[in-house]
Amino acid sequence: DGALPGLDRAGLVRTVQTPEFGGITFHEVLSRSALNKLPEGAQLPFRYTVNTMRGCSHACRYCFARSSHEYLDLNPGDDFDSQLVVKLNVAAVLRKELRRRSWQRETVALGTNTDPYQRAEGRYRLMPGVITALAESGTPMSILTKGTLLRRDLPLLRAARQAVDVRVGVSLAMLDDELGKQLDPGAPSPRARLDLIAA
């Protein structure tokens, strides 16, 4: 039926290829959960994350998250860059989880295992629902991205900041365009990211 191994347990709805995303296959899934709790002892300033997708078209050669694709029986090399798993219902599931009485409104980090503002976000528009769900529940958030699409959501993030702590980080490891094309060939250029930081 064309389904990739491992994706059946991820709630696969359909697989899509579109001309504007040449070389990329989207596997649209319905997720059962949105909040991910980090293992005890993780040395990070947050305990919960949300990932709207799995895999990343930024194709950063050095990305630590590549091995997470193996959980879906996908390859952490080229598949991580080209076989993107999109959680269509992530905002609705998150909203439900944030309503639990046990939820303590701890900071939720976005952009830890995949970039929430990679190009596919322009197609799926998952982040506005996620940001709104977090803000309306009184949950602080942090976002780490290389994606200049973040600019679209700046008004929404400013509004969210009226209710909760919002932190945004833009990853910019190098200013050399040629080196960037080798190490993170699908990410926006260093100049575009500097413009995002200024915004």
Tab-separated table of C-alpha atoms in Angstrom:
chain	number	residue	atom	x	y	z
A	1	ASP	CA	0.000	0.000	0.000
A	2	GLY	CA	3.008	2.299	-0.109
A	3	ALA	CA	3.216	2.764	3.673
A	4	LEU	CA	6.710	2.830	5.068
A	5	PRO	CA	7.668	0.384	7.834
A	6	GLY	CA	7.070	1.776	11.305
A	7	LEU	CA	4.676	4.495	10.211
A	8	ASP	CA	1.631	2.307	10.840
A	9	ARG	CA	2.291	2.582	14.560
A	10	ALA	CA	2.550	6.366	14.193
A	11	GLY	CA	-1.086	6.713	13.013
A	12	LEU	CA	-0.447	7.195	9.300
A	13	VAL	CA	-3.294	8.975	7.482
A	14	ARG	CA	-1.720	9.456	4.052
A	15	THR	CA	1.546	10.017	2.219
A	16	VAL	CA	1.903	13.116	0.023
A	17	GLN	CA	4.403	14.511	-2.468
A	18	THR	CA	3.986	17.979	-3.971
A	19	PRO	CA	5.873	19.827	-6.731
A	20	GLU	CA	6.809	22.766	-4.479
A	21	PHE	CA	8.646	20.367	-2.147
A	22	GLY	CA	10.649	18.374	-4.675
A	23	GLY	CA	12.421	15.375	-3.164
A	24	ILE	CA	10.389	15.480	0.053
A	25	THR	CA	7.667	13.042	1.040
A	26	PHE	CA	5.200	14.019	3.757
A	27	HIS	CA	3.736	11.281	5.921
A	28	GLU	CA	0.702	12.828	7.594
A	29	VAL	CA	-0.147	11.186	10.907
A	30	LEU	CA	-2.619	11.556	13.749
A	31	SER	CA	-0.609	11.549	16.940
A	32	ARG	CA	-1.853	10.150	20.223
A	33	SER	CA	0.232	12.548	22.320
A	34	ALA	CA	1.902	15.917	21.938
A	35	LEU	CA	3.761	16.547	25.191
A	36	ASN	CA	7.001	14.589	25.494
A	37	LYS	CA	8.514	14.255	28.956
A	38	LEU	CA	12.293	14.068	29.025
A	39	PRO	CA	13.945	11.207	30.882
A	40	GLU	CA	14.800	11.785	34.541
A	41	GLY	CA	18.276	13.204	34.890
A	42	ALA	CA	18.264	15.073	31.565
A	43	GLN	CA	20.568	18.047	31.990
A	44	LEU	CA	18.311	20.586	30.308
A	45	PRO	CA	16.436	23.657	31.601
A	46	PHE	CA	13.059	22.140	30.648
A	47	ARG	CA	11.328	18.773	31.147
A	48	TYR	CA	8.733	18.846	28.351
A	49	THR	CA	8.909	19.262	24.596
A	50	VAL	CA	6.489	19.362	21.673
A	51	ASN	CA	7.534	18.377	18.157
A	52	THR	CA	5.096	19.211	15.377
A	53	MET	CA	7.019	17.028	12.914
A	54	ARG	CA	9.704	14.376	12.746
A	55	GLY	CA	12.586	14.821	10.343
A	56	CYS	CA	13.780	18.148	8.995
A	57	SER	CA	14.347	19.533	5.520
A	58	HIS	CA	17.116	21.824	6.814
A	59	ALA	CA	19.295	18.732	6.317
A	60	CYS	CA	21.903	19.828	8.863
A	61	ARG	CA	24.711	17.297	8.645
A	62	TYR	CA	25.454	17.636	12.365
A	63	CYS	CA	21.886	17.270	13.719
A	64	PHE	CA	21.762	15.169	16.887
A	65	ALA	CA	18.098	14.242	16.260
A	66	ARG	CA	18.760	12.135	13.164
A	67	SER	CA	18.749	8.860	15.087
A	68	SER	CA	15.122	9.447	16.152
A	69	HIS	CA	14.045	8.472	12.617
A	70	GLU	CA	15.145	4.911	13.317
A	71	TYR	CA	12.139	4.537	15.641
A	72	LEU	CA	9.972	4.647	12.510
A	73	ASP	CA	12.257	2.216	10.654
A	74	LEU	CA	13.545	5.127	8.604
A	75	ASN	CA	17.152	5.929	7.850
A	76	PRO	CA	18.797	8.712	9.920
A	77	GLY	CA	20.683	9.902	6.830
A	78	ASP	CA	18.737	10.905	3.732
A	79	ASP	CA	15.354	9.838	5.131
A	80	PHE	CA	15.653	12.333	7.990
A	81	ASP	CA	15.928	15.124	5.388
A	82	SER	CA	13.343	13.844	2.922
A	83	GLN	CA	10.769	11.664	4.743
A	84	LEU	CA	8.958	14.120	7.006
A	85	VAL	CA	6.335	12.947	9.468
A	86	VAL	CA	3.732	15.669	10.070
A	87	LYS	CA	1.485	15.517	13.145
A	88	LEU	CA	-1.721	16.951	11.707
A	89	ASN	CA	-3.593	17.041	15.015
A	90	VAL	CA	-0.740	18.137	17.277
A	91	ALA	CA	-2.440	21.358	18.463
A	92	ALA	CA	-5.735	19.630	19.318
A	93	VAL	CA	-3.968	16.825	21.196
A	94	LEU	CA	-1.778	19.353	23.026
A	95	ARG	CA	-4.806	21.416	24.047
A	96	LYS	CA	-6.385	18.292	25.565
A	97	GLU	CA	-3.201	17.359	27.436
A	98	LEU	CA	-2.811	20.881	28.834
A	99	ARG	CA	-6.315	20.657	30.357
A	100	ARG	CA	-5.326	17.793	32.649
A	101	ARG	CA	-5.500	18.685	36.323
A	102	SER	CA	-2.066	17.151	36.776
A	103	TRP	CA	-0.454	19.604	34.321
A	104	GLN	CA	1.802	21.984	36.301
A	105	ARG	CA	2.368	24.551	33.521
A	106	GLU	CA	6.069	23.848	33.212
A	107	THR	CA	7.985	25.394	30.339
A	108	VAL	CA	7.547	23.524	27.052
A	109	ALA	CA	10.403	23.615	24.535
A	110	LEU	CA	9.775	23.593	20.783
A	111	GLY	CA	12.535	22.946	18.270
A	112	THR	CA	14.399	20.280	20.196
A	113	ASN	CA	14.041	17.280	17.863
A	114	THR	CA	12.958	19.002	14.665
A	115	ASP	CA	12.762	22.608	13.561
A	116	PRO	CA	9.177	23.811	14.019
A	117	TYR	CA	9.682	26.514	11.375
A	118	GLN	CA	11.190	24.443	8.591
A	119	ARG	CA	9.608	25.079	5.174
A	120	ALA	CA	6.846	22.510	5.698
A	121	GLU	CA	5.358	24.712	8.433
A	122	GLY	CA	4.311	27.100	5.657
A	123	ARG	CA	2.204	24.306	4.176
A	124	TYR	CA	0.769	22.842	7.391
A	125	ARG	CA	0.537	25.884	9.729
A	126	LEU	CA	0.827	23.853	12.932
A	127	MET	CA	2.645	26.379	15.094
A	128	PRO	CA	-0.121	28.992	15.500
A	129	GLY	CA	-2.356	26.355	17.116
A	130	VAL	CA	0.473	25.126	19.348
A	131	ILE	CA	1.427	28.649	20.470
A	132	THR	CA	-2.200	29.524	21.168
A	133	ALA	CA	-2.804	26.313	23.144
A	134	LEU	CA	0.252	26.932	25.316
A	135	ALA	CA	-0.536	30.594	25.933
A	136	GLU	CA	-4.213	29.994	26.716
A	137	SER	CA	-3.311	27.278	29.228
A	138	GLY	CA	-0.792	29.519	31.004
A	139	THR	CA	2.175	27.397	29.896
A	140	PRO	CA	5.523	29.145	29.250
A	141	MET	CA	7.330	28.221	26.040
A	142	SER	CA	10.699	28.385	24.369
A	143	ILE	CA	11.321	28.072	20.639
A	144	LEU	CA	14.598	27.240	18.921
A	145	THR	CA	14.704	27.568	15.140
A	146	LYS	CA	16.714	28.327	12.027
A	147	GLY	CA	13.499	28.950	10.108
A	148	THR	CA	12.704	32.467	8.988
A	149	LEU	CA	9.026	31.496	8.843
A	150	LEU	CA	9.016	32.370	12.549
A	151	ARG	CA	8.561	35.946	11.371
A	152	ARG	CA	4.973	35.113	10.368
A	153	ASP	CA	4.135	34.308	13.993
A	154	LEU	CA	5.841	37.276	15.683
A	155	PRO	CA	2.486	39.047	16.339
A	156	LEU	CA	1.095	35.838	17.850
A	157	LEU	CA	4.195	35.410	20.027
A	158	ARG	CA	3.959	39.029	21.191
A	159	ALA	CA	0.343	38.414	22.190
A	160	ALA	CA	1.281	35.150	23.952
A	161	ARG	CA	3.931	37.033	25.889
A	162	GLN	CA	1.171	39.001	27.600
A	163	ALA	CA	0.073	35.751	29.292
A	164	VAL	CA	3.227	33.609	29.626
A	165	ASP	CA	7.004	33.716	29.402
A	166	VAL	CA	8.049	33.304	25.758
A	167	ARG	CA	11.673	32.760	24.763
A	168	VAL	CA	12.894	32.536	21.183
A	169	GLY	CA	16.317	31.439	20.027
A	170	VAL	CA	17.577	31.608	16.450
A	171	SER	CA	20.330	29.112	15.697
A	172	LEU	CA	23.175	30.637	13.698
A	173	ALA	CA	26.385	28.619	13.939
A	174	MET	CA	28.215	30.197	10.999
A	175	LEU	CA	28.194	33.315	8.849
A	176	ASP	CA	29.953	31.782	5.844
A	177	ASP	CA	27.388	31.084	3.073
A	178	GLU	CA	29.488	28.419	1.352
A	179	LEU	CA	30.096	26.527	4.581
A	180	GLY	CA	26.385	26.799	5.379
A	181	LYS	CA	25.487	25.243	2.025
A	182	GLN	CA	27.656	22.263	2.937
A	183	LEU	CA	26.599	21.803	6.570
A	184	ASP	CA	22.930	22.851	6.615
A	185	PRO	CA	21.972	23.029	2.937
A	186	GLY	CA	18.204	23.264	3.457
A	187	ALA	CA	18.277	25.983	6.116
A	188	PRO	CA	17.809	29.693	5.413
A	189	SER	CA	21.020	31.581	4.671
A	190	PRO	CA	22.998	33.199	7.490
A	191	ARG	CA	21.939	36.615	6.152
A	192	ALA	CA	18.250	35.651	6.283
A	193	ARG	CA	18.671	34.456	9.868
A	194	LEU	CA	20.438	37.686	10.857
A	195	ASP	CA	17.443	39.562	9.425
A	196	LEU	CA	15.137	37.354	11.504
A	197	ILE	CA	17.142	38.103	14.647
A	198	ALA	CA	16.843	41.826	13.900
A	199	ALA	CA	13.076	41.459	13.478
